[in-house]
Coordinates of N, CA, C and O in Angstrom, one line a residue:
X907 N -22.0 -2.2 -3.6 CA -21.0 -1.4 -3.0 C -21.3 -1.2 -1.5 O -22.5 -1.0 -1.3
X908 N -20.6 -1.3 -0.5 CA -20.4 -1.3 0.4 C -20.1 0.2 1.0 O -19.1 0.6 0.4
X909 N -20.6 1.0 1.9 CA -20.5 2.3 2.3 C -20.5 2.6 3.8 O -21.5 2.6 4.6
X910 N -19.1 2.9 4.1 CA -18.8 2.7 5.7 C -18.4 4.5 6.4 O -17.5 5.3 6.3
X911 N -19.4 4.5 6.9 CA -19.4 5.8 7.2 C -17.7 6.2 8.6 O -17.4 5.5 9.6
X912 N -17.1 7.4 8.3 CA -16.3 7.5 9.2 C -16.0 8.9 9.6 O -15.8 10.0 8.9
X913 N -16.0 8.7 10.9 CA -16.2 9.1 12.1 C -14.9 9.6 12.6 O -13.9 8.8 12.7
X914 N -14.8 11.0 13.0 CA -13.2 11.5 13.2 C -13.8 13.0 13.4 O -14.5 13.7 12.8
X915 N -12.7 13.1 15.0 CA -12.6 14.8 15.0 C -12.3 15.5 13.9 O -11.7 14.9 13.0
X916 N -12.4 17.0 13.8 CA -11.7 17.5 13.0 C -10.5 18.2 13.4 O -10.6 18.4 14.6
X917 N -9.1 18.6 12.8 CA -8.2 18.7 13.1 C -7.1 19.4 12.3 O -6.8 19.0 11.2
X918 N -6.4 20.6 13.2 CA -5.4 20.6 11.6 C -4.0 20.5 11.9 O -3.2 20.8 11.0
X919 N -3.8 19.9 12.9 CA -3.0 19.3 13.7 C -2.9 18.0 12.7 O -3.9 17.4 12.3
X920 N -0.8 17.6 12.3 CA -0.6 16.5 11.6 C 0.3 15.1 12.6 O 1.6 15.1 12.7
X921 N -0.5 14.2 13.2 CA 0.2 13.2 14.0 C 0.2 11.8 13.8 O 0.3 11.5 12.6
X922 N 0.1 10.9 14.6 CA 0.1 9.2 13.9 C -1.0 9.1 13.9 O -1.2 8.0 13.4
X923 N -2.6 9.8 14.5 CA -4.0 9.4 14.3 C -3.9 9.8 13.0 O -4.2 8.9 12.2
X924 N -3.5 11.3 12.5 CA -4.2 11.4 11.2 C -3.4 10.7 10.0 O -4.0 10.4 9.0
X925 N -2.1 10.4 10.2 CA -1.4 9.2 9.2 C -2.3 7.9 9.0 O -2.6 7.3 8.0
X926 N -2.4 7.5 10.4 CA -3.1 6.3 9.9 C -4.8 6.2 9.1 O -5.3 5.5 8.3
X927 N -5.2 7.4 10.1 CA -6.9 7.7 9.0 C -6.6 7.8 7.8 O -7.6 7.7 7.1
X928 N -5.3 8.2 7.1 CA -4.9 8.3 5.7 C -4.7 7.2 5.2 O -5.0 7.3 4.0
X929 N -4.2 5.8 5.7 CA -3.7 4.6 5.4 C -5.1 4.2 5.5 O -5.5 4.1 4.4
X930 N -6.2 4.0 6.3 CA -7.2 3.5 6.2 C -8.1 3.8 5.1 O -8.8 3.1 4.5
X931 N -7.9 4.9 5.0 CA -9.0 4.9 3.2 C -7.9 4.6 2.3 O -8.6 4.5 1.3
X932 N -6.7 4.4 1.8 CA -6.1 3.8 0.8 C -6.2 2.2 1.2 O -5.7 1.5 0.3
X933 N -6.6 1.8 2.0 CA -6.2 0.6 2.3 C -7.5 -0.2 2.4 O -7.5 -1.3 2.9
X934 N -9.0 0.7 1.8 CA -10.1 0.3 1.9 C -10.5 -0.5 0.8 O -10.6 0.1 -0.3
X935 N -10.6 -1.6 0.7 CA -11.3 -2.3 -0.3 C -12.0 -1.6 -1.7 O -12.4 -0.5 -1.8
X936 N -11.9 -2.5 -2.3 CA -12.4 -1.7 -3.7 C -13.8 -1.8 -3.5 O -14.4 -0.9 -4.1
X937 N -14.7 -2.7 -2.8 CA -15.9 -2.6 -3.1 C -16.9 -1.7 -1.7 O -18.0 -1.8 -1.4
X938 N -15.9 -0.7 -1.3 CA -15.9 0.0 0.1 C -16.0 1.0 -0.7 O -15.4 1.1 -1.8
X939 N -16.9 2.0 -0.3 CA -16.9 3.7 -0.3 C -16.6 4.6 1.3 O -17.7 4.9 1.9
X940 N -15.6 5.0 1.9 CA -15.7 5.6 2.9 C -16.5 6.9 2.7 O -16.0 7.9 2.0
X941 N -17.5 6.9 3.3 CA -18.5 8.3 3.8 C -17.9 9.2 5.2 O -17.8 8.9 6.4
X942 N -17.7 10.2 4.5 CA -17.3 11.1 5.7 C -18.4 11.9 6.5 O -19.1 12.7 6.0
X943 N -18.4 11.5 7.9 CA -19.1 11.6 8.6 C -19.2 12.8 10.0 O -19.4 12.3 11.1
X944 N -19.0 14.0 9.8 CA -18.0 14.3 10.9 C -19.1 15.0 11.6 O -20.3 15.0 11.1
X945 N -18.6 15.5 12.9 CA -19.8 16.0 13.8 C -20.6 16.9 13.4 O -20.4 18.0 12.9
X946 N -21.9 16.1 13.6 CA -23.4 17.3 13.3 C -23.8 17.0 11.7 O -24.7 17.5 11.1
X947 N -23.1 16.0 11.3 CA -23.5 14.9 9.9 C -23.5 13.8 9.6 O -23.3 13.6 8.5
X948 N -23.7 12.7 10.5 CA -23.3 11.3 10.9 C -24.8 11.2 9.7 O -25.8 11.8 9.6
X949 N -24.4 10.1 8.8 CA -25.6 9.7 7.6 C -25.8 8.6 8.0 O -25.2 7.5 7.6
X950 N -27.4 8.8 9.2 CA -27.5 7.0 8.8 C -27.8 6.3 7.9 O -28.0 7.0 6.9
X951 N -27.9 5.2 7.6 CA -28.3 3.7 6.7 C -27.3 3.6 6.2 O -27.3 3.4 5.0
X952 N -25.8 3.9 7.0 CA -24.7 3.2 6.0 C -25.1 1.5 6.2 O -26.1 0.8 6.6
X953 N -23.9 1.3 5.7 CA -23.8 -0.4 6.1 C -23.1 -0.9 7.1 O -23.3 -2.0 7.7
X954 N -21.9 0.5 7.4 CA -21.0 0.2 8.4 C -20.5 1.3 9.1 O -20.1 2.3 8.4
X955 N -20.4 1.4 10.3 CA -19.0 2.4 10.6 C -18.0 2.3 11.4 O -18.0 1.2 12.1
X956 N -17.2 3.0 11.6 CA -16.0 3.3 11.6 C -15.6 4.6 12.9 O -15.8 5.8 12.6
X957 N -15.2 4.3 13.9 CA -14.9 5.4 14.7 C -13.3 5.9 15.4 O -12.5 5.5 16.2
X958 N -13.4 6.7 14.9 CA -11.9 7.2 15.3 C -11.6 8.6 16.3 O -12.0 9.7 15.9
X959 N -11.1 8.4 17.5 CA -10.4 9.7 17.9 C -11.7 11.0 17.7 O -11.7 12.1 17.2
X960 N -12.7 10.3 18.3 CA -14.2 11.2 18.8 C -13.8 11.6 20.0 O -13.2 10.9 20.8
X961 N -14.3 13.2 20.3 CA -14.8 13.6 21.6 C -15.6 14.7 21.3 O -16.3 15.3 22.1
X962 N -15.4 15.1 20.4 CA -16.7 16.2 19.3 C -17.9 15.5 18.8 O -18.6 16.0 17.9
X963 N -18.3 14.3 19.3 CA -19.4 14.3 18.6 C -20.7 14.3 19.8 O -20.5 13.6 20.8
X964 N -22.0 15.1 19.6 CA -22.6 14.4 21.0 C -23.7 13.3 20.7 O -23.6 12.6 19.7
X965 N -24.4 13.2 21.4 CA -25.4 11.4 21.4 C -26.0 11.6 20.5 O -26.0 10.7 19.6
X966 N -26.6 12.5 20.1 CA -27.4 13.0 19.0 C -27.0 12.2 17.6 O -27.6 11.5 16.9
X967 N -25.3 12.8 17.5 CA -24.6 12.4 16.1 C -24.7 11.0 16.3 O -24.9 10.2 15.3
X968 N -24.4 10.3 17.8 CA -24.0 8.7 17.6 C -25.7 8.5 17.7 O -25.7 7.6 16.8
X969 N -26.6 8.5 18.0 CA -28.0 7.8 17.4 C -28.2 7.4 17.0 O -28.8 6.3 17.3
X970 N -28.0 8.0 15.6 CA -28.5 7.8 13.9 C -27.5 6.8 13.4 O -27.5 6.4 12.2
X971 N -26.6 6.3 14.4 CA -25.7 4.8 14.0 C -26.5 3.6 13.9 O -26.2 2.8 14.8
X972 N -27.2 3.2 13.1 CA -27.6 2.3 12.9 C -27.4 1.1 12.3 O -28.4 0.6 12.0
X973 N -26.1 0.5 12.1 CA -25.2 -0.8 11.7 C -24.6 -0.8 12.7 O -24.9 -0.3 13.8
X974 N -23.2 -1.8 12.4 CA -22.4 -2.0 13.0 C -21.3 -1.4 13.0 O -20.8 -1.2 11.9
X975 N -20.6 -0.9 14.2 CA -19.8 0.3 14.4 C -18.7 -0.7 15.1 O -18.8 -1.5 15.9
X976 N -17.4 -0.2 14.3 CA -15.9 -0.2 15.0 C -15.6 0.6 15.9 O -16.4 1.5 16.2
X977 N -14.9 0.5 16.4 CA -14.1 1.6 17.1 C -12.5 1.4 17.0 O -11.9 0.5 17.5
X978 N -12.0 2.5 16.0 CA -10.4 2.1 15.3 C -9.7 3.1 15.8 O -9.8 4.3 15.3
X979 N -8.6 2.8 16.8 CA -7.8 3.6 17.7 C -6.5 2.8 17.8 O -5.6 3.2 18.5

């Protein structure tokens, strides 16, 4: 299993970032687990991640990134 951690402000505001962050985990592979990763809990030793529509997070949270990181905007 494959476990791609992701990365997203929080928000309770409904627009086309959060539509499509919704299309991206239905649209995740079956052998994909998306880990929710939001500021001040970034879990390293995924396998992968995933960054969306950050400006809440500080260096701290991005550190502990230790794979390979997208940036999906």
């Amino acid at each position: 299993m494959t476990r791609v951690g992701w990365l997203m402000d929080p928000t309770d505001l409904v627009g086309g970032a959060e539509l499509t962050q919704a299309e991206f985990r239905v649209a995740a592979p079956d052998h994909a687990t998306v880990v929710d990763c939001p500021p001040g809990h970034v879990k390293p030793g995924l396998d992968a991640y995933v960054i969306h529509n950050c400006v809440f997070y500080t260096r701290a949270d991005l550190d502990v990134i230790d794979g390979p990181a997208v940036k999906y905007h």
